Amino acid sequence: MRAFIASTIGVTCSAALVLPLAAPAGAAPDTTVTAKTETADPTGVSGSTQSLPLAPLPAASTRTTGAPTEGAATVERGLPRRDVRPFSLVGVVWNDADVELNGTVQVRTRATGTTHWSDWQELETHNAEHGADPGTAERDSGTVRGSTAPLWVGDSDGIEVRVSPEVTDVRDGGSGASVPLPDGLRLELVDPGKDPQQPPAAGPGAGADGGDSRAPSSEALVLPALSKAQTEAESEAEDDVAPGSKPYIGPRPSIITRKGWGADEKLRESAFVYTKSVKAAFIHHTATGNSYTCSQAASVLRGIYRYHVTSSGWRDIGYNFAVDKCGNIYEGRAGGVTKAVQGAHTLGFNADSMGIAVLGTFTTSKPTTAVVDAVAKLTAWKLGLFGADPSGSTTLVSGGGNRFKKGAKVKLKVISGHRDGFVTECPGARLYEELGTARTSSARLQGR
């Protein structure tokens, strides 16, 4: 695979946005069950991760609600209520990424500086469908771990956790015994750190940092939106092609760069991996919950980034782009927003595609109109750079998964949901049902 450094670009957001992020600092995933707590950054800027082993719960009396099933005290793992350093995002990881966690993971948290504990909240345990394709260097790096989806809980300084294994149903031929939990279960408590300093107001034609709008994201916090004509002209100039040869490109939307949301570039691997093209876009939800405010979205993204890299062992955040509930668009995996950067978002279909993650959970909650509009704008532009029709179909070769075997040639919609390439609930039923609207709008923005 070819890996080299390419510049990236970022964008301003149309709505007033307080970028609340800061980057994490991490250590390689620990496969032991000893306690591991990262040294906190004394400035609080870069963030940190607390990694705590989950032990067998001593007795049913440790529970604060609910009644355990027979024998549950001997098989459940977790942590009784305890004080911890402040954190905002929580997840659970384990040693072997090829092993599923068959059971439930529930957490209760205490808001920082208070005595108020939340109700039990459940983490999405089936997260294996997000990740690098089998056989790739990233997947076979030896650092990747099994993981739940992370959950955004807000500023907290207390935690209680219980992991309950699935029990086989005797009516379906099971023995009624508990399914073994994965080895090396650990609780990951992520402090996303502080937000980057906001730039002065930008003048006409300038980036949000007052600089040139074409500045790479290593310098710019945002890249302003361009008109369709400006976008086409810029694309033609960059690719050194004749004017008018790329007519179906939507106007470039505003994109908040990695610097804009506060990504700590010391966390990720320094090299980039590219594929040949971007033939499709897979839409995801992050399953992190919907309790965040738009001013917290950058913090949520920093937390996911740290969780993907420090806790799960990925080379970078898995998604190529993210969208928050207010419709703000964020640069995801590094390597260049105009480039065909290979992500780790749709197991089996990371080659020649991009992953767009909407921050939130959309199993029963409907996404905002701003979310659907942002997905349409982003796909109209990025897919247009590679000549893809958002309203059409394309063929991708499966890298292996639970829906399509490795090597299978699969016809997919150019804008697909994660579940189209893998048996999963992602991107949630309510977001999935909006993809038809996104396809129509995206094609219209391309001028089709």
Short mmCIF file of C-alpha atoms in Angstrom, two decimals:
data_model
loop_
_atom_site.label_atom_id
_atom_site.label_comp_id
_atom_site.label_asym_id
_atom_site.label_seq_id
_atom_site.Cartn_x
_atom_site.Cartn_y
_atom_site.Cartn_z
CA MET A 1 0.00 0.00 0.00
CA ARG A 2 1.16 3.46 -0.80
CA ALA A 3 1.46 5.79 2.17
CA PHE A 4 2.53 9.39 2.00
CA ILE A 5 1.72 12.73 3.56
CA ALA A 6 -0.86 14.88 1.84
CA SER A 7 -2.24 18.21 2.96
CA THR A 8 -5.79 18.41 4.23
CA ILE A 9 -8.22 21.27 4.33
CA GLY A 10 -10.90 22.44 6.72
CA VAL A 11 -13.98 24.60 6.74
CA THR A 12 -16.09 27.16 8.56
CA CYS A 13 -19.52 26.23 9.83
CA SER A 14 -22.48 28.37 8.94
CA ALA A 15 -24.08 28.16 12.37
CA ALA A 16 -22.44 29.77 15.35
CA LEU A 17 -20.29 26.97 16.69
CA VAL A 18 -18.27 26.89 19.86
CA LEU A 19 -15.63 24.29 19.09
CA PRO A 20 -15.30 22.40 22.33
CA LEU A 21 -12.39 20.10 21.77
CA ALA A 22 -9.00 19.14 22.71
CA ALA A 23 -6.86 16.23 21.80
CA PRO A 24 -6.01 13.06 23.67
CA ALA A 25 -2.71 11.57 24.59
CA GLY A 26 -2.55 7.83 24.75
CA ALA A 27 -0.68 4.64 25.29
CA ALA A 28 -0.79 1.39 23.36
CA PRO A 29 -3.64 -0.90 24.38
CA ASP A 30 -2.82 -3.07 27.37
CA THR A 31 -3.72 -6.75 27.07
CA THR A 32 -3.22 -7.50 30.75
CA VAL A 33 -5.73 -7.10 33.53
CA THR A 34 -3.58 -4.84 35.68
CA ALA A 35 -4.78 -1.31 36.33
CA LYS A 36 -3.55 1.20 33.77
CA THR A 37 -4.26 4.90 34.11
CA GLU A 38 -2.68 7.37 31.74
CA THR A 39 -0.93 10.32 33.34
CA ALA A 40 -3.22 13.30 33.03
CA ASP A 41 -2.08 16.34 31.11
CA PRO A 42 -1.68 19.03 33.82
CA THR A 43 -2.93 21.69 31.37
CA GLY A 44 -6.05 19.68 30.57
CA VAL A 45 -5.64 20.52 26.89
CA SER A 46 -4.72 17.17 25.37
CA GLY A 47 -7.05 14.99 27.44
CA SER A 48 -6.37 11.54 28.88
CA THR A 49 -7.73 8.00 29.23
CA GLN A 50 -8.27 5.99 32.41
CA SER A 51 -8.21 2.23 31.72
CA LEU A 52 -9.54 0.05 34.55
CA PRO A 53 -9.85 -3.76 34.65
CA LEU A 54 -13.33 -5.17 35.22
CA ALA A 55 -13.48 -7.82 37.94
CA PRO A 56 -16.16 -10.34 38.94
CA LEU A 57 -18.87 -8.55 40.87
CA PRO A 58 -18.74 -9.89 44.43
CA ALA A 59 -22.45 -10.32 45.12
CA ALA A 60 -25.91 -9.25 44.12
CA SER A 61 -25.77 -6.68 46.90
CA THR A 62 -23.39 -4.61 44.77
CA ARG A 63 -26.26 -3.84 42.43
CA THR A 64 -28.27 -0.72 43.06
CA THR A 65 -31.23 -1.68 40.87
CA GLY A 66 -32.70 -4.84 39.46
CA ALA A 67 -32.44 -8.42 40.57
CA PRO A 68 -29.69 -10.73 39.32
CA THR A 69 -30.48 -14.00 37.61
CA GLU A 70 -29.47 -17.18 39.36
CA GLY A 71 -25.68 -17.44 39.46
CA ALA A 72 -25.22 -13.96 38.04
CA ALA A 73 -22.93 -12.88 40.87
CA THR A 74 -20.32 -15.41 39.74
CA VAL A 75 -20.33 -14.50 36.05
CA GLU A 76 -21.03 -10.78 35.90
CA ARG A 77 -18.05 -8.48 35.73
CA GLY A 78 -17.86 -4.78 36.44
CA LEU A 79 -16.99 -2.09 38.93
CA PRO A 80 -18.94 -1.05 42.02
CA ARG A 81 -19.51 2.68 42.39
CA ARG A 82 -16.24 4.55 42.64
CA ASP A 83 -14.70 7.99 42.29
CA VAL A 84 -12.52 8.61 39.23
CA ARG A 85 -10.84 11.52 37.50
CA PRO A 86 -13.25 13.57 35.37
CA PHE A 87 -14.23 12.01 32.02
CA SER A 88 -16.97 12.47 29.44
CA LEU A 89 -16.99 9.35 27.24
CA VAL A 90 -16.99 5.70 28.28
CA GLY A 91 -16.47 2.36 26.55
CA VAL A 92 -15.39 -1.21 27.26
CA VAL A 93 -12.60 -3.05 25.44
CA TRP A 94 -11.16 -6.59 25.57
CA ASN A 95 -8.14 -8.51 24.33
CA ASP A 96 -9.26 -10.26 21.14
CA ALA A 97 -10.91 -8.26 18.38
CA ASP A 98 -12.17 -11.49 16.80
CA VAL A 99 -14.25 -12.31 19.89
CA GLU A 100 -17.76 -10.90 20.32
CA LEU A 101 -19.12 -9.72 23.66
CA ASN A 102 -22.39 -11.62 23.88
CA GLY A 103 -24.21 -9.85 26.66
CA THR A 104 -25.03 -6.38 27.93
CA VAL A 105 -22.84 -3.57 29.20
CA GLN A 106 -24.49 -0.99 31.45
CA VAL A 107 -23.03 2.07 33.13
CA ARG A 108 -24.16 4.65 35.65
CA THR A 109 -22.27 7.91 36.00
CA ARG A 110 -22.17 10.79 38.47
CA ALA A 111 -22.08 14.37 37.19
CA THR A 112 -18.85 16.08 38.23
CA GLY A 113 -19.05 17.93 41.53
CA THR A 114 -22.51 16.61 42.40
CA THR A 115 -24.14 13.68 44.16
CA HIS A 116 -26.45 12.98 41.20
CA TRP A 117 -26.16 9.56 39.56
CA SER A 118 -27.66 8.84 36.16
CA ASP A 119 -29.97 5.96 35.37
CA TRP A 120 -28.41 2.82 33.91
CA GLN A 121 -27.37 3.37 30.30
CA GLU A 122 -26.53 0.58 27.87
CA LEU A 123 -23.53 0.52 25.55
CA GLU A 124 -23.81 -0.93 22.06
CA THR A 125 -21.79 -4.15 22.28
CA HIS A 126 -21.89 -5.25 18.63
CA ASN A 127 -19.21 -2.95 17.28
CA ALA A 128 -17.01 -5.37 15.31
CA GLU A 129 -18.55 -4.20 12.04
CA HIS A 130 -16.70 -0.90 12.50
CA GLY A 131 -13.03 -1.41 11.80
CA ALA A 132 -10.29 -2.11 9.30
CA ASP A 133 -10.80 -4.86 6.71
CA PRO A 134 -9.41 -8.34 7.43
CA GLY A 135 -5.92 -8.86 6.03
CA THR A 136 -4.95 -5.18 6.05
CA ALA A 137 -1.92 -3.86 7.90
CA GLU A 138 -4.14 -1.89 10.27
CA ARG A 139 -6.28 -4.88 11.18
CA ASP A 140 -3.28 -7.19 11.59
CA SER A 141 -1.14 -4.69 13.51
CA GLY A 142 -1.40 -6.64 16.77
CA THR A 143 -2.75 -3.60 18.63
CA VAL A 144 -6.43 -3.88 17.68
CA ARG A 145 -8.80 -4.89 20.46
CA GLY A 146 -12.45 -5.81 20.72
CA SER A 147 -14.61 -2.89 21.81
CA THR A 148 -18.11 -1.65 22.45
CA ALA A 149 -19.29 1.56 20.87
CA PRO A 150 -18.35 4.50 23.11
CA LEU A 151 -21.06 6.43 24.96
CA TRP A 152 -21.03 10.17 25.61
CA VAL A 153 -22.11 10.82 29.22
CA GLY A 154 -20.92 14.40 29.78
CA ASP A 155 -18.61 15.68 32.49
CA SER A 156 -18.55 12.96 35.17
CA ASP A 157 -16.36 11.92 38.10
CA GLY A 158 -18.06 8.74 39.30
CA ILE A 159 -18.73 5.41 37.57
CA GLU A 160 -20.49 2.09 38.16
CA VAL A 161 -20.38 -0.71 35.58
CA ARG A 162 -21.86 -4.16 35.10
CA VAL A 163 -21.27 -6.56 32.22
CA SER A 164 -23.83 -9.35 32.11
CA PRO A 165 -23.29 -12.36 29.83
CA GLU A 166 -25.99 -13.71 27.58
CA VAL A 167 -27.73 -16.85 28.83
CA THR A 168 -28.53 -19.57 26.29
CA ASP A 169 -32.25 -20.28 25.99
CA VAL A 170 -33.23 -23.89 26.74
CA ARG A 171 -36.24 -23.44 24.45
CA ASP A 172 -33.82 -23.02 21.55
CA GLY A 173 -31.74 -26.02 22.52
CA GLY A 174 -29.41 -24.13 24.82
CA SER A 175 -28.25 -25.31 28.21
CA GLY A 176 -29.37 -22.27 30.15
CA ALA A 177 -25.72 -21.51 30.95
CA SER A 178 -24.04 -18.14 30.58
CA VAL A 179 -21.96 -17.47 27.48
CA PRO A 180 -18.32 -16.77 28.49
CA LEU A 181 -17.34 -13.12 28.47
CA PRO A 182 -14.21 -12.07 26.54
CA ASP A 183 -10.86 -12.05 28.33
CA GLY A 184 -9.24 -8.82 29.44
CA LEU A 185 -12.36 -6.70 29.87
CA ARG A 186 -11.39 -3.11 30.65
CA LEU A 187 -13.32 0.08 31.23
CA GLU A 188 -12.07 3.08 29.22
CA LEU A 189 -12.89 6.53 30.61
CA VAL A 190 -12.01 9.27 28.16
CA ASP A 191 -11.42 12.91 28.99
CA PRO A 192 -11.50 14.70 25.61
CA GLY A 193 -9.58 17.70 26.95
CA LYS A 194 -10.14 21.36 26.27
CA ASP A 195 -11.34 23.01 23.10
CA PRO A 196 -8.85 24.67 20.76
CA GLN A 197 -8.55 28.42 20.98
CA GLN A 198 -11.01 30.17 18.72
CA PRO A 199 -9.66 32.28 15.83
CA PRO A 200 -10.44 35.96 15.24
CA ALA A 201 -13.30 36.78 12.89
CA ALA A 202 -12.35 36.17 9.26
CA GLY A 203 -12.65 38.78 6.54
CA PRO A 204 -14.20 38.14 3.11
CA GLY A 205 -12.39 35.42 1.19
CA ALA A 206 -10.35 34.34 4.20
CA GLY A 207 -10.28 31.14 6.19
CA ALA A 208 -11.61 31.13 9.74
CA ASP A 209 -8.09 31.81 11.02
CA GLY A 210 -7.88 34.93 8.84
CA GLY A 211 -5.60 33.14 6.38
CA ASP A 212 -6.02 31.94 2.83
CA SER A 213 -9.07 29.70 2.35
CA ARG A 214 -6.94 27.13 0.51
CA ALA A 215 -4.54 26.69 3.45
CA PRO A 216 -3.93 23.08 4.48
CA SER A 217 -5.65 21.88 7.63
CA SER A 218 -2.29 21.87 9.41
CA GLU A 219 -2.79 25.67 9.43
CA ALA A 220 -6.52 26.33 8.98
CA LEU A 221 -9.25 25.62 11.50
CA VAL A 222 -11.98 25.64 8.88
CA LEU A 223 -12.36 25.83 5.13
CA PRO A 224 -15.21 28.06 3.99
CA ALA A 225 -17.85 26.84 1.61
CA LEU A 226 -17.37 27.51 -2.10
CA SER A 227 -19.94 28.01 -4.83
CA LYS A 228 -20.39 25.28 -7.43
CA ALA A 229 -18.44 27.29 -9.99
CA GLN A 230 -15.59 27.92 -7.55
CA THR A 231 -15.52 24.25 -6.58
CA GLU A 232 -15.35 23.09 -10.20
CA ALA A 233 -12.61 25.63 -11.00
CA GLU A 234 -10.56 24.58 -7.97
CA SER A 235 -10.93 20.89 -8.83
CA GLU A 236 -9.88 21.50 -12.44
CA ALA A 237 -6.85 23.50 -11.30
CA GLU A 238 -5.76 20.89 -8.77
CA ASP A 239 -6.14 18.02 -11.25
CA ASP A 240 -4.73 19.99 -14.22
CA VAL A 241 -7.67 19.07 -16.45
CA ALA A 242 -9.55 21.03 -19.09
CA PRO A 243 -12.33 23.36 -17.87
CA GLY A 244 -15.77 21.77 -17.88
CA SER A 245 -14.54 18.19 -17.76
CA LYS A 246 -15.91 17.65 -14.24
CA PRO A 247 -19.43 19.13 -14.41
CA TYR A 248 -21.07 16.99 -11.74
CA ILE A 249 -19.43 18.25 -8.55
CA GLY A 250 -21.53 19.77 -5.81
CA PRO A 251 -20.39 22.99 -4.13
CA ARG A 252 -17.83 22.35 -1.43
CA PRO A 253 -19.45 22.67 2.01
CA SER A 254 -17.82 24.13 5.07
CA ILE A 255 -15.67 21.52 6.82
CA ILE A 256 -14.15 21.91 10.26
CA THR A 257 -10.61 20.58 10.05
CA ARG A 258 -8.85 18.27 12.48
CA LYS A 259 -7.06 21.30 13.90
CA GLY A 260 -10.43 23.01 14.20
CA TRP A 261 -11.90 20.25 16.39
CA GLY A 262 -8.68 19.79 18.32
CA ALA A 263 -7.25 16.46 17.12
CA ASP A 264 -3.95 15.62 18.81
CA GLU A 265 -1.85 14.54 15.84
CA LYS A 266 0.65 12.80 18.14
CA LEU A 267 -1.90 10.07 18.83
CA ARG A 268 -2.34 8.66 15.33
CA GLU A 269 0.09 6.93 13.01
CA SER A 270 2.02 9.47 10.96
CA ALA A 271 1.63 7.82 7.54
CA PHE A 272 -1.54 7.65 5.46
CA VAL A 273 -3.11 4.87 3.40
CA TYR A 274 -5.01 5.58 0.19
CA THR A 275 -7.22 3.55 -2.11
CA LYS A 276 -7.81 4.06 -5.83
CA SER A 277 -11.08 5.96 -5.74
CA VAL A 278 -14.18 6.95 -3.76
CA LYS A 279 -17.02 5.08 -5.44
CA ALA A 280 -19.45 5.01 -2.51
CA ALA A 281 -20.30 6.65 0.80
CA PHE A 282 -21.40 4.58 3.80
CA ILE A 283 -23.53 6.42 6.35
CA HIS A 284 -23.15 5.53 10.05
CA HIS A 285 -24.30 6.64 13.44
CA THR A 286 -21.76 6.65 16.26
CA ALA A 287 -24.19 5.15 18.82
CA THR A 288 -22.75 7.57 21.38
CA GLY A 289 -26.19 8.90 22.38
CA ASN A 290 -27.97 12.16 21.63
CA SER A 291 -27.42 14.03 24.90
CA TYR A 292 -24.61 16.24 23.59
CA THR A 293 -25.15 19.86 22.62
CA CYS A 294 -23.83 21.24 19.35
CA SER A 295 -21.21 23.20 21.28
CA GLN A 296 -19.97 19.86 22.67
CA ALA A 297 -19.77 18.10 19.30
CA ALA A 298 -16.05 18.66 18.85
CA SER A 299 -15.43 17.22 22.31
CA VAL A 300 -17.48 14.15 21.37
CA LEU A 301 -15.38 13.77 18.24
CA ARG A 302 -12.12 14.10 20.20
CA GLY A 303 -13.39 11.46 22.60
CA ILE A 304 -14.22 9.05 19.75
CA TYR A 305 -10.81 9.71 18.18
CA ARG A 306 -8.99 8.93 21.42
CA TYR A 307 -11.15 5.83 21.97
CA HIS A 308 -10.49 4.51 18.46
CA VAL A 309 -6.72 5.02 18.71
CA THR A 310 -5.74 4.68 22.37
CA SER A 311 -8.36 2.21 23.55
CA SER A 312 -9.19 0.19 20.40
CA GLY A 313 -5.74 0.25 18.79
CA TRP A 314 -6.67 1.73 15.39
CA ARG A 315 -4.26 3.87 13.37
CA ASP A 316 -6.59 6.91 13.49
CA ILE A 317 -10.27 7.69 13.92
CA GLY A 318 -12.19 5.26 11.73
CA TYR A 319 -14.54 7.65 9.90
CA ASN A 320 -13.52 9.92 7.02
CA PHE A 321 -16.03 12.60 8.03
CA ALA A 322 -18.45 13.32 10.85
CA VAL A 323 -21.66 15.36 11.02
CA ASP A 324 -23.25 16.71 14.20
CA LYS A 325 -26.94 17.25 14.96
CA CYS A 326 -26.71 20.89 13.83
CA GLY A 327 -25.36 19.90 10.42
CA ASN A 328 -21.73 20.93 10.99
CA ILE A 329 -19.28 18.80 8.99
CA TYR A 330 -15.91 17.65 10.39
CA GLU A 331 -12.81 16.19 8.80
CA GLY A 332 -12.22 12.69 10.17
CA ARG A 333 -9.30 10.38 9.34
CA ALA A 334 -6.22 12.36 8.32
CA GLY A 335 -4.71 12.28 4.86
CA GLY A 336 -6.53 14.97 2.89
CA VAL A 337 -10.24 15.70 2.59
CA THR A 338 -10.05 15.61 -1.22
CA LYS A 339 -8.11 12.32 -1.22
CA ALA A 340 -9.27 8.69 -1.29
CA VAL A 341 -8.18 8.02 2.29
CA GLN A 342 -8.84 4.46 3.46
CA GLY A 343 -10.85 4.47 6.66
CA ALA A 344 -11.94 1.83 9.16
CA HIS A 345 -15.71 2.27 9.18
CA THR A 346 -17.45 -0.50 7.19
CA LEU A 347 -15.83 -3.88 7.74
CA GLY A 348 -15.29 -5.43 4.32
CA PHE A 349 -15.89 -2.27 2.31
CA ASN A 350 -13.30 0.27 3.41
CA ALA A 351 -11.56 0.21 0.01
CA ASP A 352 -12.79 2.73 -2.58
CA SER A 353 -15.36 4.19 -0.18
CA MET A 354 -15.72 6.83 2.50
CA GLY A 355 -17.43 6.66 5.87
CA ILE A 356 -19.62 9.49 7.18
CA ALA A 357 -20.60 9.20 10.84
CA VAL A 358 -23.50 11.18 12.27
CA LEU A 359 -22.83 11.87 15.94
CA GLY A 360 -25.67 10.28 17.89
CA THR A 361 -27.95 7.25 18.05
CA PHE A 362 -30.78 6.97 15.53
CA THR A 363 -32.41 3.64 16.28
CA THR A 364 -35.62 5.37 17.41
CA SER A 365 -34.66 9.06 17.23
CA LYS A 366 -35.13 10.86 13.92
CA PRO A 367 -32.14 12.87 12.63
CA THR A 368 -32.60 16.59 12.14
CA THR A 369 -33.16 18.12 8.72
CA ALA A 370 -29.74 19.76 9.16
CA VAL A 371 -28.13 16.30 9.39
CA VAL A 372 -29.74 15.06 6.16
CA ASP A 373 -28.85 18.29 4.37
CA ALA A 374 -25.23 18.04 5.52
CA VAL A 375 -24.94 14.45 4.31
CA ALA A 376 -26.31 15.54 0.92
CA LYS A 377 -23.89 18.48 0.65
CA LEU A 378 -20.86 16.46 1.68
CA THR A 379 -21.58 13.55 -0.65
CA ALA A 380 -22.43 15.82 -3.59
CA TRP A 381 -18.99 17.39 -3.29
CA LYS A 382 -16.74 14.48 -2.33
CA LEU A 383 -18.35 11.86 -4.57
CA GLY A 384 -18.37 14.42 -7.39
CA LEU A 385 -14.58 14.73 -7.16
CA PHE A 386 -14.44 11.06 -8.21
CA GLY A 387 -17.24 11.14 -10.77
CA ALA A 388 -19.77 9.20 -8.68
CA ASP A 389 -23.53 9.76 -9.07
CA PRO A 390 -25.20 9.92 -5.60
CA SER A 391 -28.47 8.62 -7.03
CA GLY A 392 -26.87 5.65 -8.76
CA SER A 393 -25.28 2.30 -7.92
CA THR A 394 -21.73 0.98 -8.00
CA THR A 395 -19.87 -2.28 -7.54
CA LEU A 396 -17.41 -2.88 -4.70
CA VAL A 397 -15.36 -5.97 -3.90
CA SER A 398 -15.95 -7.31 -0.39
CA GLY A 399 -12.97 -7.65 1.91
CA GLY A 400 -14.93 -10.15 4.00
CA GLY A 401 -17.77 -9.82 6.50
CA ASN A 402 -20.97 -11.39 7.77
CA ARG A 403 -23.12 -10.39 4.77
CA PHE A 404 -20.74 -10.91 1.83
CA LYS A 405 -17.79 -13.27 1.58
CA LYS A 406 -14.31 -12.04 0.78
CA GLY A 407 -13.85 -11.36 -2.92
CA ALA A 408 -17.56 -11.09 -3.73
CA LYS A 409 -18.48 -8.36 -6.21
CA VAL A 410 -21.38 -6.49 -4.61
CA LYS A 411 -23.71 -3.97 -6.23
CA LEU A 412 -24.50 -1.21 -3.76
CA LYS A 413 -26.13 2.20 -3.86
CA VAL A 414 -23.52 4.96 -4.13
CA ILE A 415 -24.93 6.37 -0.88
CA SER A 416 -25.49 3.33 1.31
CA GLY A 417 -26.15 2.71 4.97
CA HIS A 418 -23.67 0.65 6.94
CA ARG A 419 -26.24 -2.17 7.11
CA ASP A 420 -26.16 -2.51 3.32
CA GLY A 421 -22.64 -3.93 3.54
CA PHE A 422 -22.83 -5.70 6.91
CA VAL A 423 -25.55 -7.23 9.09
CA THR A 424 -25.90 -4.45 11.67
CA GLU A 425 -28.41 -1.96 13.06
CA CYS A 426 -26.12 0.92 12.02
CA PRO A 427 -26.90 3.67 11.04
CA GLY A 428 -30.13 3.19 12.97
CA ALA A 429 -33.55 2.70 11.39
CA ARG A 430 -34.54 6.37 11.57
CA LEU A 431 -31.37 7.65 9.87
CA TYR A 432 -31.43 4.85 7.31
CA GLU A 433 -34.92 5.80 6.16
CA GLU A 434 -33.70 9.32 5.36
CA LEU A 435 -31.03 8.18 2.89
CA GLY A 436 -33.41 8.36 -0.07
CA THR A 437 -33.87 12.09 0.58
CA ALA A 438 -30.11 12.54 0.92
CA ARG A 439 -29.50 10.80 -2.44
CA THR A 440 -32.01 12.98 -4.28
CA SER A 441 -30.67 16.20 -2.75
CA SER A 442 -27.06 15.21 -3.36
CA ALA A 443 -27.66 14.48 -7.03
CA ARG A 444 -29.49 17.78 -7.43
CA LEU A 445 -26.55 19.64 -5.89
CA GLN A 446 -24.27 18.00 -8.44
CA GLY A 447 -26.50 19.37 -11.22
CA ARG A 448 -27.92 16.01 -12.29
#
